[in-house]
Coordinates of C-alpha atoms in Angstrom, one line a residue:
X1 CA 148.5 121.6 177.3
X2 CA 145.3 122.7 178.8
X3 CA 145.4 125.6 176.5
X4 CA 145.7 123.4 173.5
X5 CA 142.8 121.3 174.5
X6 CA 140.7 124.5 175.1
X7 CA 141.6 125.8 171.6
X8 CA 140.9 122.4 170.0
X9 CA 137.5 122.3 171.7
X10 CA 136.6 125.7 170.4
X11 CA 137.6 124.7 166.9
X12 CA 135.4 121.6 167.0
X13 CA 132.5 123.6 168.5
X14 CA 132.8 126.1 165.6
X15 CA 132.8 123.3 163.1
X16 CA 129.7 121.8 164.6
X17 CA 127.8 125.0 164.7
X18 CA 128.8 125.9 161.1
X19 CA 127.7 122.4 160.0
X20 CA 124.4 122.9 161.8
X21 CA 123.8 126.3 160.2
X22 CA 124.6 124.7 156.8
X23 CA 122.0 121.9 157.4
X24 CA 119.4 124.4 158.5
X25 CA 119.9 126.6 155.5
X26 CA 119.7 123.6 153.1
X27 CA 116.4 122.4 154.7
X28 CA 114.9 125.9 154.5
X29 CA 116.0 126.2 150.8
X30 CA 114.3 122.8 150.1
X31 CA 111.1 123.9 151.9
X32 CA 111.0 127.2 149.9
X33 CA 111.6 125.5 146.6
X34 CA 109.1 122.7 147.3
X35 CA 106.5 125.2 148.4
X36 CA 107.0 127.3 145.3
X37 CA 106.7 124.2 143.2
X38 CA 103.4 123.3 144.8
X39 CA 102.1 126.8 144.5
X40 CA 103.0 126.8 140.8
X41 CA 101.4 123.4 140.3
X42 CA 98.1 124.6 141.9
X43 CA 98.2 127.8 139.8
X44 CA 98.8 126.0 136.6
X45 CA 96.2 123.2 137.3
X46 CA 93.4 125.7 137.9
X47 CA 93.4 125.8 141.6
X48 CA 90.1 125.4 143.4
X49 CA 87.7 126.4 140.6
X50 CA 86.9 122.8 139.4
X51 CA 86.4 121.7 143.0
X52 CA 84.0 124.6 143.5
X53 CA 82.1 123.7 140.3
X54 CA 81.9 120.0 141.4
X55 CA 80.6 121.0 144.8
X56 CA 78.0 123.3 143.2
X57 CA 76.8 120.8 140.7
X58 CA 74.0 118.6 141.9
X59 CA 75.0 115.0 142.4
X60 CA 73.2 112.2 140.5
X61 CA 71.0 110.1 142.7
X62 CA 72.4 106.7 143.4
X63 CA 70.3 104.0 141.9
X64 CA 69.5 100.9 143.9
X65 CA 70.6 97.5 142.7
X66 CA 68.3 95.9 140.1
X67 CA 66.1 93.1 141.4
X68 CA 65.0 90.5 138.8
X69 CA 61.9 88.5 139.4
X70 CA 61.2 85.5 137.2
X71 CA 57.6 85.4 135.9
X72 CA 56.5 81.8 136.5
X73 CA 53.4 80.1 135.4
X74 CA 51.1 78.4 137.9
X75 CA 52.9 75.0 137.7
X76 CA 56.1 76.8 138.6
X77 CA 57.4 76.5 135.0
X78 CA 59.7 79.3 134.1
X79 CA 58.3 79.9 130.6
X80 CA 55.1 80.6 128.7
X81 CA 54.2 78.3 125.8
X82 CA 51.4 79.7 123.6
X83 CA 49.9 78.9 120.2
X84 CA 50.4 81.9 117.8
X85 CA 47.9 83.1 115.2
X86 CA 49.0 82.5 111.7
X87 CA 47.6 83.2 108.2
X88 CA 49.1 80.0 106.6
X89 CA 46.8 77.7 108.6
X90 CA 49.8 76.0 110.2
X91 CA 50.3 75.6 114.0
X92 CA 53.0 77.9 115.3
X93 CA 54.2 77.9 118.9
X94 CA 56.2 80.4 121.0
X95 CA 58.1 79.6 124.1
X96 CA 59.0 82.6 126.1
X97 CA 61.1 83.1 129.4
X98 CA 60.1 86.4 131.1
X99 CA 61.7 88.4 133.9
X100 CA 60.6 91.7 135.5
X101 CA 63.2 94.2 136.5
X102 CA 62.6 96.6 139.4
X103 CA 64.7 98.4 142.0
X104 CA 62.4 98.1 145.0
X105 CA 62.1 95.0 147.2
X106 CA 58.4 95.9 147.9
X107 CA 57.7 95.7 144.1
X108 CA 59.5 92.4 143.8
X109 CA 57.4 91.0 146.7
X110 CA 54.2 92.4 145.0
X111 CA 55.2 90.7 141.8
X112 CA 55.5 87.4 143.5
X113 CA 52.2 87.9 145.4
X114 CA 50.2 88.8 142.3
X115 CA 52.0 86.3 140.0
X116 CA 48.8 84.4 139.1
X117 CA 47.1 87.6 137.8
X118 CA 50.3 88.7 135.9
X119 CA 50.7 85.3 134.3
X120 CA 47.1 85.2 133.3
X121 CA 47.1 88.5 131.6
X122 CA 50.5 88.0 129.9
X123 CA 49.4 84.6 128.7
X124 CA 46.3 86.3 127.1
X125 CA 48.5 88.9 125.5
X126 CA 51.0 86.4 124.1
X127 CA 48.4 84.0 122.7
X128 CA 46.9 86.8 120.6
X129 CA 50.1 87.6 118.8
X130 CA 50.7 87.1 115.1
X131 CA 53.5 84.7 114.1
X132 CA 54.7 86.8 111.1
X133 CA 54.8 90.0 113.2
X134 CA 56.9 88.4 115.9
X135 CA 59.5 87.3 113.3
X136 CA 60.8 90.9 113.0
X137 CA 62.8 92.7 115.6
X138 CA 60.2 95.5 115.7
X139 CA 57.4 93.0 116.5
X140 CA 59.5 91.6 119.4
X141 CA 60.2 95.0 120.8
X142 CA 56.5 96.0 120.5
X143 CA 55.5 92.8 122.4
X144 CA 58.0 93.6 125.1
X145 CA 56.7 97.2 125.4
X146 CA 53.1 95.8 125.6
X147 CA 54.3 93.5 128.4
X148 CA 55.9 96.3 130.3
X149 CA 52.7 98.4 130.0
X150 CA 50.5 95.5 131.1
X151 CA 52.6 94.6 134.2
X152 CA 52.9 98.3 135.2
X153 CA 49.2 98.6 134.9
X154 CA 48.7 95.6 137.3
X155 CA 51.3 97.0 139.8
X156 CA 49.6 100.5 139.7
X157 CA 46.3 98.8 140.4
X158 CA 47.6 96.6 143.2
X159 CA 50.3 98.7 145.0
X160 CA 49.7 102.2 143.8
X161 CA 52.9 102.6 141.7
X162 CA 54.1 101.1 138.5
X163 CA 57.3 99.9 140.1
X164 CA 58.5 97.7 137.2
X165 CA 61.4 99.2 135.2
X166 CA 61.2 96.8 132.3
X167 CA 60.3 93.3 131.2
X168 CA 63.0 91.2 129.8
X169 CA 62.7 88.2 127.4
X170 CA 65.6 86.0 128.5
X171 CA 64.7 83.3 125.9
X172 CA 62.3 83.3 123.0
X173 CA 61.7 80.3 120.6
X174 CA 59.2 80.3 117.8
X175 CA 58.4 77.5 115.4

């Protein structure tokens, strides 16, 4: 009886070791097939070349967030109201809401500090405009570019850099 138990124990030990070998072989086969698949994917996708090109290419500078400063008149009103020149001898008016766009807080602070000068010069610019010219899109774009140039000139004079990216007309009414 002891012999039968010894033989039964050997059979179960052999079965366990053969199952263990089978599991190890299966795992190794999966690792080899998976590794081969990954190598094939890297080879077919181009490998490290695009990564090397991306690393070599200079990165674009990250732009700071835009800061919008409302150009306000002396009474704190958010708009300009001017009488426009006209050839038909009728009175024409323009109401214009203006904002300055910059990306530097120091420029935004300078805009606020020098607002009386900016408003004065923009008011002079706007009151010399011709009604018929401003009715076209080209006239409005030209007025905007003149505004940008004027504000940049003031900022250059006051803080040593133009600083203003653009001037935006957020509302424009003419009658």
